[in-house]
Short mmCIF file of N, CA and C and ligand atoms in Angstrom, two decimals:
data_model
loop_
_atom_site.label_atom_id
_atom_site.label_comp_id
_atom_site.label_asym_id
_atom_site.label_seq_id
_atom_site.Cartn_x
_atom_site.Cartn_y
_atom_site.Cartn_z
N MET A 1 0.83 -1.20 0.00
CA MET A 1 0.00 0.00 0.00
C MET A 1 0.87 1.25 0.00
N GLY A 2 0.61 2.24 0.82
CA GLY A 2 1.45 3.42 0.87
C GLY A 2 1.18 4.35 -0.27
N THR A 3 1.71 3.99 -1.45
CA THR A 3 1.53 4.90 -2.59
C THR A 3 0.45 4.42 -3.55
N ALA A 4 -0.42 3.53 -3.09
CA ALA A 4 -1.50 3.07 -3.97
C ALA A 4 -2.25 4.28 -4.50
N ARG A 5 -2.51 4.27 -5.81
CA ARG A 5 -3.27 5.38 -6.40
C ARG A 5 -4.74 4.97 -6.46
N VAL A 6 -5.53 5.62 -5.65
CA VAL A 6 -6.91 5.20 -5.46
C VAL A 6 -7.85 6.32 -5.88
N GLY A 7 -8.88 5.95 -6.62
CA GLY A 7 -9.88 6.93 -7.02
C GLY A 7 -11.03 6.96 -6.01
N VAL A 8 -11.66 8.11 -5.92
CA VAL A 8 -12.90 8.22 -5.16
C VAL A 8 -13.94 8.74 -6.14
N LEU A 9 -15.01 7.96 -6.31
CA LEU A 9 -16.07 8.40 -7.23
C LEU A 9 -16.68 9.69 -6.68
N ALA A 10 -16.54 10.77 -7.44
CA ALA A 10 -16.86 12.10 -6.90
C ALA A 10 -18.01 12.75 -7.66
N LEU A 11 -19.04 11.96 -7.97
CA LEU A 11 -20.19 12.50 -8.70
C LEU A 11 -21.20 13.11 -7.75
N GLN A 12 -21.31 12.53 -6.55
CA GLN A 12 -22.35 12.93 -5.60
C GLN A 12 -22.04 12.22 -4.29
N GLY A 13 -22.51 12.77 -3.19
CA GLY A 13 -22.43 12.05 -1.93
C GLY A 13 -21.18 12.35 -1.11
N ALA A 14 -20.86 11.39 -0.22
CA ALA A 14 -19.87 11.61 0.84
C ALA A 14 -18.45 11.31 0.39
N PHE A 15 -18.08 11.78 -0.82
CA PHE A 15 -16.76 11.39 -1.34
C PHE A 15 -15.60 12.09 -0.63
N ALA A 16 -15.82 13.34 -0.16
CA ALA A 16 -14.70 14.10 0.41
C ALA A 16 -14.16 13.43 1.68
N ALA A 17 -15.06 12.91 2.50
CA ALA A 17 -14.62 12.27 3.75
C ALA A 17 -13.81 11.01 3.45
N HIS A 18 -14.20 10.26 2.40
CA HIS A 18 -13.41 9.08 2.00
C HIS A 18 -12.01 9.50 1.56
N ALA A 19 -11.96 10.57 0.76
CA ALA A 19 -10.66 11.03 0.23
C ALA A 19 -9.74 11.41 1.39
N GLU A 20 -10.33 12.03 2.41
CA GLU A 20 -9.54 12.45 3.57
C GLU A 20 -8.95 11.25 4.30
N VAL A 21 -9.78 10.23 4.54
CA VAL A 21 -9.30 9.04 5.26
C VAL A 21 -8.20 8.36 4.46
N LEU A 22 -8.42 8.21 3.15
CA LEU A 22 -7.44 7.52 2.30
C LEU A 22 -6.12 8.29 2.26
N SER A 23 -6.20 9.62 2.16
CA SER A 23 -4.98 10.43 2.12
C SER A 23 -4.22 10.30 3.43
N ARG A 24 -4.96 10.32 4.52
CA ARG A 24 -4.33 10.18 5.84
C ARG A 24 -3.57 8.85 5.94
N LEU A 25 -4.08 7.82 5.25
CA LEU A 25 -3.43 6.51 5.28
C LEU A 25 -2.26 6.43 4.30
N GLY A 26 -2.02 7.49 3.55
CA GLY A 26 -0.86 7.52 2.66
C GLY A 26 -1.16 7.20 1.21
N ALA A 27 -2.44 7.02 0.86
CA ALA A 27 -2.78 6.73 -0.53
C ALA A 27 -2.70 8.01 -1.37
N ASP A 28 -2.41 7.84 -2.64
CA ASP A 28 -2.43 8.94 -3.60
C ASP A 28 -3.87 8.98 -4.17
N VAL A 29 -4.66 9.94 -3.71
CA VAL A 29 -6.10 9.91 -4.00
C VAL A 29 -6.46 10.83 -5.16
N ARG A 30 -7.26 10.33 -6.07
CA ARG A 30 -7.74 11.12 -7.21
C ARG A 30 -9.26 11.08 -7.24
N GLU A 31 -9.88 12.21 -7.53
CA GLU A 31 -11.33 12.21 -7.71
C GLU A 31 -11.67 11.71 -9.11
N VAL A 32 -12.67 10.87 -9.20
CA VAL A 32 -13.08 10.28 -10.49
C VAL A 32 -14.44 10.84 -10.88
N ARG A 33 -14.47 11.53 -12.02
CA ARG A 33 -15.72 12.14 -12.50
C ARG A 33 -16.05 11.77 -13.95
N VAL A 34 -15.00 11.44 -14.71
CA VAL A 34 -15.19 11.08 -16.12
C VAL A 34 -14.35 9.83 -16.42
N PRO A 35 -14.66 9.12 -17.51
CA PRO A 35 -13.96 7.87 -17.78
C PRO A 35 -12.44 8.00 -17.78
N ALA A 36 -11.90 9.09 -18.31
CA ALA A 36 -10.43 9.23 -18.38
C ALA A 36 -9.80 9.22 -16.98
N ASP A 37 -10.56 9.66 -15.98
CA ASP A 37 -10.02 9.65 -14.61
C ASP A 37 -9.73 8.23 -14.14
N LEU A 38 -10.49 7.27 -14.65
CA LEU A 38 -10.31 5.87 -14.22
C LEU A 38 -8.96 5.32 -14.67
N ASP A 39 -8.43 5.85 -15.79
CA ASP A 39 -7.15 5.36 -16.30
C ASP A 39 -6.01 5.67 -15.34
N LYS A 40 -6.24 6.63 -14.45
CA LYS A 40 -5.16 7.07 -13.56
C LYS A 40 -5.16 6.37 -12.21
N VAL A 41 -6.14 5.47 -11.98
CA VAL A 41 -6.23 4.85 -10.67
C VAL A 41 -6.28 3.33 -10.78
N GLY A 42 -5.83 2.66 -9.71
CA GLY A 42 -5.82 1.20 -9.72
C GLY A 42 -6.93 0.60 -8.88
N ALA A 43 -7.72 1.45 -8.26
CA ALA A 43 -8.82 0.99 -7.40
C ALA A 43 -9.75 2.17 -7.18
N LEU A 44 -10.95 1.87 -6.66
CA LEU A 44 -11.94 2.94 -6.53
C LEU A 44 -12.76 2.76 -5.25
N VAL A 45 -13.06 3.89 -4.61
CA VAL A 45 -14.04 3.88 -3.52
C VAL A 45 -15.32 4.53 -4.03
N MET A 46 -16.44 3.84 -3.83
CA MET A 46 -17.74 4.41 -4.22
C MET A 46 -18.48 4.78 -2.94
N PRO A 47 -18.76 6.06 -2.75
CA PRO A 47 -19.25 6.54 -1.46
C PRO A 47 -20.75 6.33 -1.27
N GLY A 48 -21.21 6.67 -0.06
CA GLY A 48 -22.63 6.77 0.20
C GLY A 48 -23.17 8.07 -0.36
N GLY A 49 -24.47 8.12 -0.46
CA GLY A 49 -25.12 9.29 -1.04
C GLY A 49 -26.50 8.87 -1.48
N GLU A 50 -26.79 9.08 -2.73
CA GLU A 50 -28.10 8.72 -3.28
C GLU A 50 -27.87 7.86 -4.52
N SER A 51 -28.16 6.56 -4.40
CA SER A 51 -27.81 5.66 -5.49
C SER A 51 -28.57 5.96 -6.78
N THR A 52 -29.79 6.48 -6.67
CA THR A 52 -30.56 6.79 -7.89
C THR A 52 -29.87 7.92 -8.66
N THR A 53 -29.45 8.95 -7.94
CA THR A 53 -28.76 10.08 -8.57
C THR A 53 -27.41 9.64 -9.12
N MET A 54 -26.70 8.83 -8.31
CA MET A 54 -25.38 8.38 -8.78
C MET A 54 -25.51 7.53 -10.02
N SER A 55 -26.55 6.69 -10.07
CA SER A 55 -26.77 5.85 -11.24
C SER A 55 -26.95 6.74 -12.49
N GLN A 56 -27.75 7.78 -12.35
CA GLN A 56 -27.97 8.70 -13.49
C GLN A 56 -26.67 9.37 -13.91
N LEU A 57 -25.90 9.85 -12.91
CA LEU A 57 -24.67 10.57 -13.23
C LEU A 57 -23.60 9.64 -13.80
N LEU A 58 -23.62 8.39 -13.35
CA LEU A 58 -22.68 7.41 -13.92
C LEU A 58 -22.98 7.23 -15.40
N GLU A 59 -24.26 7.19 -15.73
CA GLU A 59 -24.65 7.03 -17.14
C GLU A 59 -24.28 8.26 -17.95
N SER A 60 -24.67 9.43 -17.46
CA SER A 60 -24.48 10.64 -18.27
C SER A 60 -23.01 11.00 -18.43
N SER A 61 -22.18 10.57 -17.47
CA SER A 61 -20.74 10.87 -17.58
C SER A 61 -20.00 9.85 -18.43
N GLY A 62 -20.66 8.73 -18.75
CA GLY A 62 -19.99 7.66 -19.49
C GLY A 62 -19.25 6.70 -18.57
N LEU A 63 -19.31 6.98 -17.26
CA LEU A 63 -18.56 6.13 -16.32
C LEU A 63 -19.20 4.77 -16.12
N PHE A 64 -20.52 4.67 -16.35
CA PHE A 64 -21.16 3.37 -16.08
C PHE A 64 -20.50 2.27 -16.92
N ASP A 65 -20.37 2.51 -18.21
CA ASP A 65 -19.78 1.48 -19.08
C ASP A 65 -18.29 1.32 -18.82
N ALA A 66 -17.60 2.44 -18.62
CA ALA A 66 -16.14 2.39 -18.41
C ALA A 66 -15.81 1.61 -17.14
N LEU A 67 -16.56 1.86 -16.09
CA LEU A 67 -16.31 1.16 -14.82
C LEU A 67 -16.79 -0.28 -14.92
N GLY A 68 -17.94 -0.48 -15.57
CA GLY A 68 -18.46 -1.84 -15.76
C GLY A 68 -17.44 -2.74 -16.45
N ASP A 69 -16.77 -2.22 -17.50
CA ASP A 69 -15.74 -3.00 -18.20
C ASP A 69 -14.62 -3.40 -17.25
N ARG A 70 -14.21 -2.48 -16.40
CA ARG A 70 -13.12 -2.78 -15.48
C ARG A 70 -13.54 -3.79 -14.42
N LEU A 71 -14.77 -3.65 -13.94
CA LEU A 71 -15.25 -4.57 -12.89
C LEU A 71 -15.24 -6.02 -13.37
N VAL A 72 -15.57 -6.21 -14.63
CA VAL A 72 -15.55 -7.57 -15.20
C VAL A 72 -14.14 -8.17 -15.12
N HIS A 73 -13.13 -7.30 -15.15
CA HIS A 73 -11.75 -7.77 -15.13
C HIS A 73 -11.10 -7.68 -13.75
N GLY A 74 -11.92 -7.59 -12.70
CA GLY A 74 -11.38 -7.68 -11.34
C GLY A 74 -10.88 -6.38 -10.74
N PHE A 75 -11.36 -5.25 -11.26
CA PHE A 75 -10.95 -3.95 -10.71
C PHE A 75 -11.42 -3.84 -9.25
N PRO A 76 -10.51 -3.50 -8.32
CA PRO A 76 -10.90 -3.45 -6.91
C PRO A 76 -11.74 -2.22 -6.55
N VAL A 77 -12.86 -2.47 -5.91
CA VAL A 77 -13.74 -1.37 -5.50
C VAL A 77 -14.23 -1.60 -4.07
N PHE A 78 -14.22 -0.53 -3.30
CA PHE A 78 -14.82 -0.53 -1.96
C PHE A 78 -16.06 0.35 -2.05
N GLY A 79 -17.25 -0.25 -1.93
CA GLY A 79 -18.50 0.49 -2.06
C GLY A 79 -19.19 0.59 -0.71
N THR A 80 -19.59 1.79 -0.34
CA THR A 80 -20.24 1.97 0.95
C THR A 80 -21.64 2.56 0.75
N CYS A 81 -22.61 1.94 1.41
CA CYS A 81 -24.00 2.42 1.41
C CYS A 81 -24.54 2.56 -0.03
N ALA A 82 -24.76 3.75 -0.53
CA ALA A 82 -25.22 3.86 -1.92
C ALA A 82 -24.22 3.17 -2.86
N GLY A 83 -22.93 3.23 -2.52
CA GLY A 83 -21.90 2.55 -3.32
C GLY A 83 -22.12 1.05 -3.34
N MET A 84 -22.54 0.48 -2.22
CA MET A 84 -22.84 -0.94 -2.17
C MET A 84 -24.05 -1.27 -3.04
N ILE A 85 -25.06 -0.40 -3.01
CA ILE A 85 -26.26 -0.61 -3.83
C ILE A 85 -25.86 -0.68 -5.31
N LEU A 86 -24.97 0.21 -5.70
CA LEU A 86 -24.55 0.26 -7.11
C LEU A 86 -23.75 -0.98 -7.53
N LEU A 87 -23.10 -1.63 -6.57
CA LEU A 87 -22.30 -2.81 -6.89
C LEU A 87 -23.13 -4.09 -6.91
N ALA A 88 -24.34 -4.05 -6.33
CA ALA A 88 -25.12 -5.27 -6.09
C ALA A 88 -25.63 -5.92 -7.38
N ARG A 89 -25.96 -7.21 -7.25
CA ARG A 89 -26.59 -7.95 -8.36
C ARG A 89 -28.02 -7.48 -8.56
N SER A 90 -28.76 -7.28 -7.46
CA SER A 90 -30.13 -6.80 -7.64
C SER A 90 -30.50 -5.86 -6.49
N VAL A 91 -31.41 -4.93 -6.82
CA VAL A 91 -31.79 -3.87 -5.89
C VAL A 91 -33.30 -3.90 -5.70
N ILE A 92 -33.72 -4.06 -4.45
CA ILE A 92 -35.15 -4.03 -4.13
C ILE A 92 -35.48 -2.62 -3.67
N GLY A 93 -36.58 -2.09 -4.21
CA GLY A 93 -36.97 -0.73 -3.81
C GLY A 93 -36.21 0.35 -4.56
N GLY A 94 -35.62 -0.03 -5.67
CA GLY A 94 -34.91 0.97 -6.48
C GLY A 94 -35.87 1.66 -7.43
N ARG A 95 -35.40 2.72 -8.06
CA ARG A 95 -36.22 3.32 -9.11
C ARG A 95 -36.11 2.46 -10.36
N PRO A 96 -37.17 2.44 -11.19
CA PRO A 96 -37.15 1.55 -12.36
C PRO A 96 -35.96 1.78 -13.29
N ASP A 97 -35.48 3.03 -13.36
CA ASP A 97 -34.37 3.31 -14.27
C ASP A 97 -33.01 3.20 -13.58
N GLN A 98 -33.01 2.78 -12.31
CA GLN A 98 -31.77 2.70 -11.56
C GLN A 98 -30.97 1.48 -12.00
N ARG A 99 -29.67 1.65 -12.22
CA ARG A 99 -28.86 0.51 -12.67
C ARG A 99 -27.84 0.13 -11.59
N SER A 100 -27.46 -1.14 -11.59
CA SER A 100 -26.36 -1.54 -10.71
C SER A 100 -25.44 -2.46 -11.50
N PHE A 101 -24.19 -2.60 -11.01
CA PHE A 101 -23.16 -3.28 -11.79
C PHE A 101 -23.20 -4.80 -11.71
N GLY A 102 -23.84 -5.34 -10.68
CA GLY A 102 -23.81 -6.80 -10.52
C GLY A 102 -22.40 -7.32 -10.30
N ALA A 103 -21.57 -6.52 -9.61
CA ALA A 103 -20.18 -6.90 -9.40
C ALA A 103 -20.00 -7.77 -8.16
N ILE A 104 -21.02 -7.81 -7.31
CA ILE A 104 -20.98 -8.67 -6.13
C ILE A 104 -22.34 -9.34 -6.01
N ASP A 105 -22.31 -10.64 -5.65
CA ASP A 105 -23.52 -11.47 -5.73
C ASP A 105 -24.40 -11.27 -4.49
N ILE A 106 -24.89 -10.05 -4.35
CA ILE A 106 -25.81 -9.76 -3.24
C ILE A 106 -27.05 -9.07 -3.78
N SER A 107 -28.15 -9.28 -3.06
CA SER A 107 -29.36 -8.55 -3.34
C SER A 107 -29.58 -7.61 -2.16
N VAL A 108 -29.87 -6.36 -2.44
CA VAL A 108 -30.01 -5.38 -1.35
C VAL A 108 -31.36 -4.69 -1.41
N GLU A 109 -31.85 -4.34 -0.23
CA GLU A 109 -33.09 -3.58 -0.16
C GLU A 109 -32.76 -2.16 0.29
N ARG A 110 -33.11 -1.20 -0.53
CA ARG A 110 -32.80 0.20 -0.20
C ARG A 110 -33.57 0.67 1.03
N ASN A 111 -32.93 1.51 1.80
CA ASN A 111 -33.56 2.21 2.94
C ASN A 111 -34.20 1.26 3.96
N ALA A 112 -33.70 0.03 4.01
CA ALA A 112 -34.35 -0.98 4.86
C ALA A 112 -34.12 -0.74 6.35
N TYR A 113 -33.15 0.09 6.69
CA TYR A 113 -32.91 0.38 8.11
C TYR A 113 -33.64 1.65 8.54
N GLY A 114 -34.55 2.14 7.70
CA GLY A 114 -35.35 3.30 8.10
C GLY A 114 -34.91 4.58 7.45
N ARG A 115 -35.55 5.66 7.89
CA ARG A 115 -35.33 6.97 7.27
C ARG A 115 -34.13 7.66 7.91
N GLN A 116 -33.84 8.85 7.39
CA GLN A 116 -32.71 9.65 7.89
C GLN A 116 -32.76 9.77 9.43
N VAL A 117 -33.96 10.02 9.98
CA VAL A 117 -34.07 10.21 11.44
C VAL A 117 -33.80 8.93 12.22
N ASP A 118 -33.84 7.80 11.53
CA ASP A 118 -33.56 6.52 12.18
C ASP A 118 -32.09 6.14 12.10
N SER A 119 -31.24 7.07 11.65
CA SER A 119 -29.81 6.78 11.53
C SER A 119 -29.26 6.38 12.90
N PHE A 120 -28.30 5.48 12.89
CA PHE A 120 -27.74 5.02 14.16
C PHE A 120 -26.28 4.60 13.98
N GLU A 121 -25.61 4.48 15.12
CA GLU A 121 -24.23 4.02 15.10
C GLU A 121 -24.16 2.69 15.84
N ALA A 122 -23.38 1.76 15.34
CA ALA A 122 -23.26 0.46 16.01
C ALA A 122 -21.80 0.04 16.00
N GLU A 123 -21.41 -0.68 17.04
CA GLU A 123 -20.05 -1.22 17.11
C GLU A 123 -20.07 -2.62 16.48
N LEU A 124 -19.26 -2.82 15.48
CA LEU A 124 -19.30 -4.10 14.76
C LEU A 124 -18.02 -4.89 15.01
N ASP A 125 -18.18 -6.20 15.19
CA ASP A 125 -17.01 -7.08 15.19
C ASP A 125 -16.70 -7.41 13.74
N VAL A 126 -15.52 -7.04 13.30
CA VAL A 126 -15.14 -7.23 11.90
C VAL A 126 -14.02 -8.26 11.80
N ALA A 127 -14.19 -9.23 10.91
CA ALA A 127 -13.15 -10.24 10.70
C ALA A 127 -11.84 -9.54 10.34
N GLY A 128 -10.78 -9.85 11.05
CA GLY A 128 -9.48 -9.25 10.74
C GLY A 128 -9.16 -8.03 11.59
N LEU A 129 -10.13 -7.50 12.34
CA LEU A 129 -9.85 -6.36 13.23
C LEU A 129 -9.93 -6.82 14.68
N ASN A 130 -9.01 -6.31 15.50
CA ASN A 130 -8.97 -6.74 16.91
C ASN A 130 -10.06 -6.11 17.76
N ASP A 131 -10.41 -4.86 17.44
CA ASP A 131 -11.39 -4.14 18.27
C ASP A 131 -12.61 -3.78 17.43
N PRO A 132 -13.77 -3.58 18.07
CA PRO A 132 -14.99 -3.25 17.33
C PRO A 132 -14.84 -1.99 16.49
N PHE A 133 -15.55 -1.97 15.37
CA PHE A 133 -15.49 -0.84 14.44
C PHE A 133 -16.78 -0.02 14.57
N PRO A 134 -16.66 1.31 14.73
CA PRO A 134 -17.86 2.15 14.84
C PRO A 134 -18.47 2.41 13.46
N ALA A 135 -19.68 1.91 13.24
CA ALA A 135 -20.31 2.00 11.92
C ALA A 135 -21.53 2.91 11.99
N VAL A 136 -21.64 3.84 11.04
CA VAL A 136 -22.77 4.77 11.01
C VAL A 136 -23.71 4.33 9.89
N PHE A 137 -24.96 4.05 10.26
CA PHE A 137 -25.97 3.62 9.29
C PHE A 137 -26.91 4.79 9.00
N ILE A 138 -26.98 5.21 7.73
CA ILE A 138 -27.85 6.33 7.33
C ILE A 138 -28.69 5.88 6.14
N ARG A 139 -29.98 5.71 6.36
CA ARG A 139 -30.86 5.19 5.29
C ARG A 139 -30.18 4.03 4.57
N ALA A 140 -29.72 3.10 5.39
CA ALA A 140 -28.82 2.08 4.88
C ALA A 140 -29.56 0.96 4.14
N PRO A 141 -28.90 0.37 3.16
CA PRO A 141 -29.47 -0.80 2.48
C PRO A 141 -29.22 -2.06 3.31
N ARG A 142 -30.16 -3.00 3.25
CA ARG A 142 -29.97 -4.29 3.91
C ARG A 142 -29.64 -5.35 2.85
N ILE A 143 -28.67 -6.17 3.18
CA ILE A 143 -28.35 -7.30 2.30
C ILE A 143 -29.36 -8.40 2.58
N CYS A 144 -30.22 -8.73 1.63
CA CYS A 144 -31.24 -9.74 1.92
C CYS A 144 -30.89 -11.10 1.34
N ASP A 145 -29.91 -11.13 0.47
CA ASP A 145 -29.55 -12.43 -0.10
C ASP A 145 -28.10 -12.34 -0.55
N LEU A 146 -27.34 -13.39 -0.31
CA LEU A 146 -25.96 -13.37 -0.83
C LEU A 146 -25.55 -14.72 -1.35
N GLY A 147 -24.79 -14.71 -2.44
CA GLY A 147 -24.38 -15.93 -3.11
C GLY A 147 -23.22 -16.59 -2.40
N PRO A 148 -22.89 -17.85 -2.81
CA PRO A 148 -21.86 -18.63 -2.11
C PRO A 148 -20.45 -18.03 -2.21
N ALA A 149 -20.22 -17.19 -3.21
CA ALA A 149 -18.87 -16.62 -3.37
C ALA A 149 -18.65 -15.42 -2.47
N VAL A 150 -19.69 -15.02 -1.76
CA VAL A 150 -19.59 -13.80 -0.95
C VAL A 150 -19.23 -14.15 0.49
N GLU A 151 -18.19 -13.50 0.98
CA GLU A 151 -17.72 -13.74 2.34
C GLU A 151 -18.27 -12.63 3.25
N THR A 152 -18.82 -13.01 4.39
CA THR A 152 -19.33 -12.01 5.34
C THR A 152 -18.22 -11.62 6.31
N LEU A 153 -17.93 -10.33 6.38
CA LEU A 153 -16.86 -9.84 7.27
C LEU A 153 -17.43 -9.26 8.57
N ALA A 154 -18.71 -8.84 8.55
CA ALA A 154 -19.33 -8.33 9.77
C ALA A 154 -20.84 -8.47 9.68
N LEU A 155 -21.44 -8.72 10.86
CA LEU A 155 -22.89 -8.84 10.96
C LEU A 155 -23.41 -7.74 11.89
N HIS A 156 -24.64 -7.31 11.63
CA HIS A 156 -25.33 -6.47 12.61
C HIS A 156 -26.69 -7.11 12.87
N GLU A 157 -26.94 -7.49 14.11
CA GLU A 157 -28.17 -8.19 14.48
C GLU A 157 -28.51 -9.32 13.51
N GLY A 158 -27.50 -10.11 13.19
CA GLY A 158 -27.69 -11.30 12.38
C GLY A 158 -27.67 -11.08 10.88
N SER A 159 -27.67 -9.82 10.44
CA SER A 159 -27.63 -9.55 8.99
C SER A 159 -26.22 -9.14 8.58
N PRO A 160 -25.76 -9.65 7.44
CA PRO A 160 -24.44 -9.22 6.95
C PRO A 160 -24.46 -7.73 6.60
N VAL A 161 -23.44 -7.00 7.03
CA VAL A 161 -23.36 -5.56 6.71
C VAL A 161 -22.01 -5.18 6.10
N LEU A 162 -21.07 -6.14 6.11
CA LEU A 162 -19.78 -5.90 5.46
C LEU A 162 -19.40 -7.20 4.77
N VAL A 163 -19.24 -7.15 3.45
CA VAL A 163 -19.04 -8.37 2.68
C VAL A 163 -17.92 -8.18 1.66
N ARG A 164 -17.37 -9.32 1.21
CA ARG A 164 -16.30 -9.25 0.22
C ARG A 164 -16.49 -10.37 -0.80
N GLN A 165 -16.24 -10.04 -2.03
CA GLN A 165 -16.19 -11.06 -3.09
C GLN A 165 -15.06 -10.68 -4.03
N GLY A 166 -14.02 -11.50 -4.07
CA GLY A 166 -12.85 -11.16 -4.89
C GLY A 166 -12.29 -9.81 -4.47
N ALA A 167 -12.18 -8.90 -5.43
CA ALA A 167 -11.57 -7.60 -5.17
C ALA A 167 -12.60 -6.55 -4.73
N ILE A 168 -13.84 -7.00 -4.50
CA ILE A 168 -14.90 -6.05 -4.12
C ILE A 168 -15.19 -6.15 -2.63
N ILE A 169 -15.21 -5.02 -1.95
CA ILE A 169 -15.67 -4.97 -0.56
C ILE A 169 -16.88 -4.03 -0.53
N ALA A 170 -17.92 -4.43 0.18
CA ALA A 170 -19.12 -3.59 0.24
C ALA A 170 -19.64 -3.51 1.67
N ALA A 171 -20.00 -2.29 2.07
CA ALA A 171 -20.51 -2.04 3.42
C ALA A 171 -21.87 -1.35 3.35
N SER A 172 -22.81 -1.78 4.20
CA SER A 172 -24.12 -1.13 4.26
C SER A 172 -24.03 0.25 4.88
N PHE A 173 -22.95 0.47 5.62
CA PHE A 173 -22.85 1.66 6.48
C PHE A 173 -21.78 2.61 5.95
N HIS A 174 -21.64 3.74 6.67
CA HIS A 174 -20.60 4.72 6.34
C HIS A 174 -19.39 4.48 7.24
N PRO A 175 -18.27 4.02 6.71
CA PRO A 175 -17.08 3.81 7.55
C PRO A 175 -16.18 5.05 7.60
N GLU A 176 -16.55 6.09 6.87
CA GLU A 176 -15.64 7.23 6.69
C GLU A 176 -15.95 8.38 7.63
N LEU A 177 -17.02 8.23 8.44
CA LEU A 177 -17.51 9.39 9.20
C LEU A 177 -17.03 9.45 10.64
N THR A 178 -16.33 8.41 11.10
CA THR A 178 -15.97 8.39 12.52
C THR A 178 -14.48 8.60 12.76
N GLY A 179 -13.72 8.80 11.68
CA GLY A 179 -12.28 9.01 11.85
C GLY A 179 -11.51 7.71 12.00
N ASP A 180 -12.20 6.57 11.97
CA ASP A 180 -11.53 5.27 12.09
C ASP A 180 -11.20 4.76 10.69
N GLY A 181 -9.92 4.67 10.39
CA GLY A 181 -9.51 4.34 9.02
C GLY A 181 -9.24 2.86 8.79
N ARG A 182 -9.62 1.99 9.74
CA ARG A 182 -9.17 0.60 9.63
C ARG A 182 -9.78 -0.16 8.45
N LEU A 183 -11.02 0.18 8.05
CA LEU A 183 -11.58 -0.54 6.90
C LEU A 183 -10.96 -0.05 5.59
N HIS A 184 -10.67 1.25 5.52
CA HIS A 184 -9.97 1.76 4.34
C HIS A 184 -8.56 1.14 4.27
N ALA A 185 -7.93 0.96 5.43
CA ALA A 185 -6.60 0.34 5.47
C ALA A 185 -6.68 -1.10 4.97
N LEU A 186 -7.75 -1.79 5.39
CA LEU A 186 -7.95 -3.18 4.94
C LEU A 186 -8.05 -3.22 3.41
N PHE A 187 -8.79 -2.26 2.87
CA PHE A 187 -8.95 -2.20 1.41
C PHE A 187 -7.60 -1.91 0.74
N LEU A 188 -6.86 -0.93 1.26
CA LEU A 188 -5.56 -0.58 0.66
C LEU A 188 -4.60 -1.77 0.75
N GLU A 189 -4.66 -2.49 1.86
CA GLU A 189 -3.75 -3.64 2.01
C GLU A 189 -4.07 -4.74 1.01
N SER A 190 -5.31 -4.79 0.54
CA SER A 190 -5.70 -5.85 -0.40
C SER A 190 -5.26 -5.53 -1.83
N LEU A 191 -4.74 -4.33 -2.06
CA LEU A 191 -4.41 -3.93 -3.45
C LEU A 191 -3.05 -4.45 -3.88
N1 LIG B 1 -30.73 5.31 0.71
C1 LIG B 1 -29.65 5.72 -0.13
C2 LIG B 1 -29.81 5.16 -1.54
O1 LIG B 1 -30.66 4.39 -1.81
C3 LIG B 1 -28.32 5.30 0.43
C4 LIG B 1 -28.04 6.05 1.69
C5 LIG B 1 -26.60 6.31 1.94
O2 LIG B 1 -25.75 6.14 1.08
N2 LIG B 1 -26.33 6.82 3.12
O3 LIG B 1 -29.06 5.51 -2.38
#
């Protein structure tokens, strides 16, 4: 890791906080807004925000196809909250025109943990971490189904909330808001 050049999808949502955590960990961080930006990075973080809006902006920027091509070839992505929705195989409660990459074999239900006012923080036991990780859930998606290739790294009340398949890591929650960089470090170490 150290000098890994990592992109942060910067179309909408909580991308700045991710960039800050990654920079603090020593990564060379680039904002990704157009397909040419992807050529400069070896991995990508897809932030939380609004997956319907991000889906539209991915299409209009040309990034949907450019990123989709890379994902087929094992491009490493860490998707959080809306980012996880965009990586999923199927989305329950999405808008009809909303697209997802199908890069990880999970089915997710949008907003299944409630509305903005129902946001909460939980301490999660994460595989590979010695101490609990503080996770912030904001209108979070629930993983309702996962395929055999998907490894569960953390559960919340019996439901998987942090999962990995190949080079893809996906979290239902926001790991970038508490100043704890251990999940970003885990992602950088996997590169
Ligand atoms: N509910 C949002 C969506 O469907 C995700 C919320 C978040 O990223 N904090 O896109």
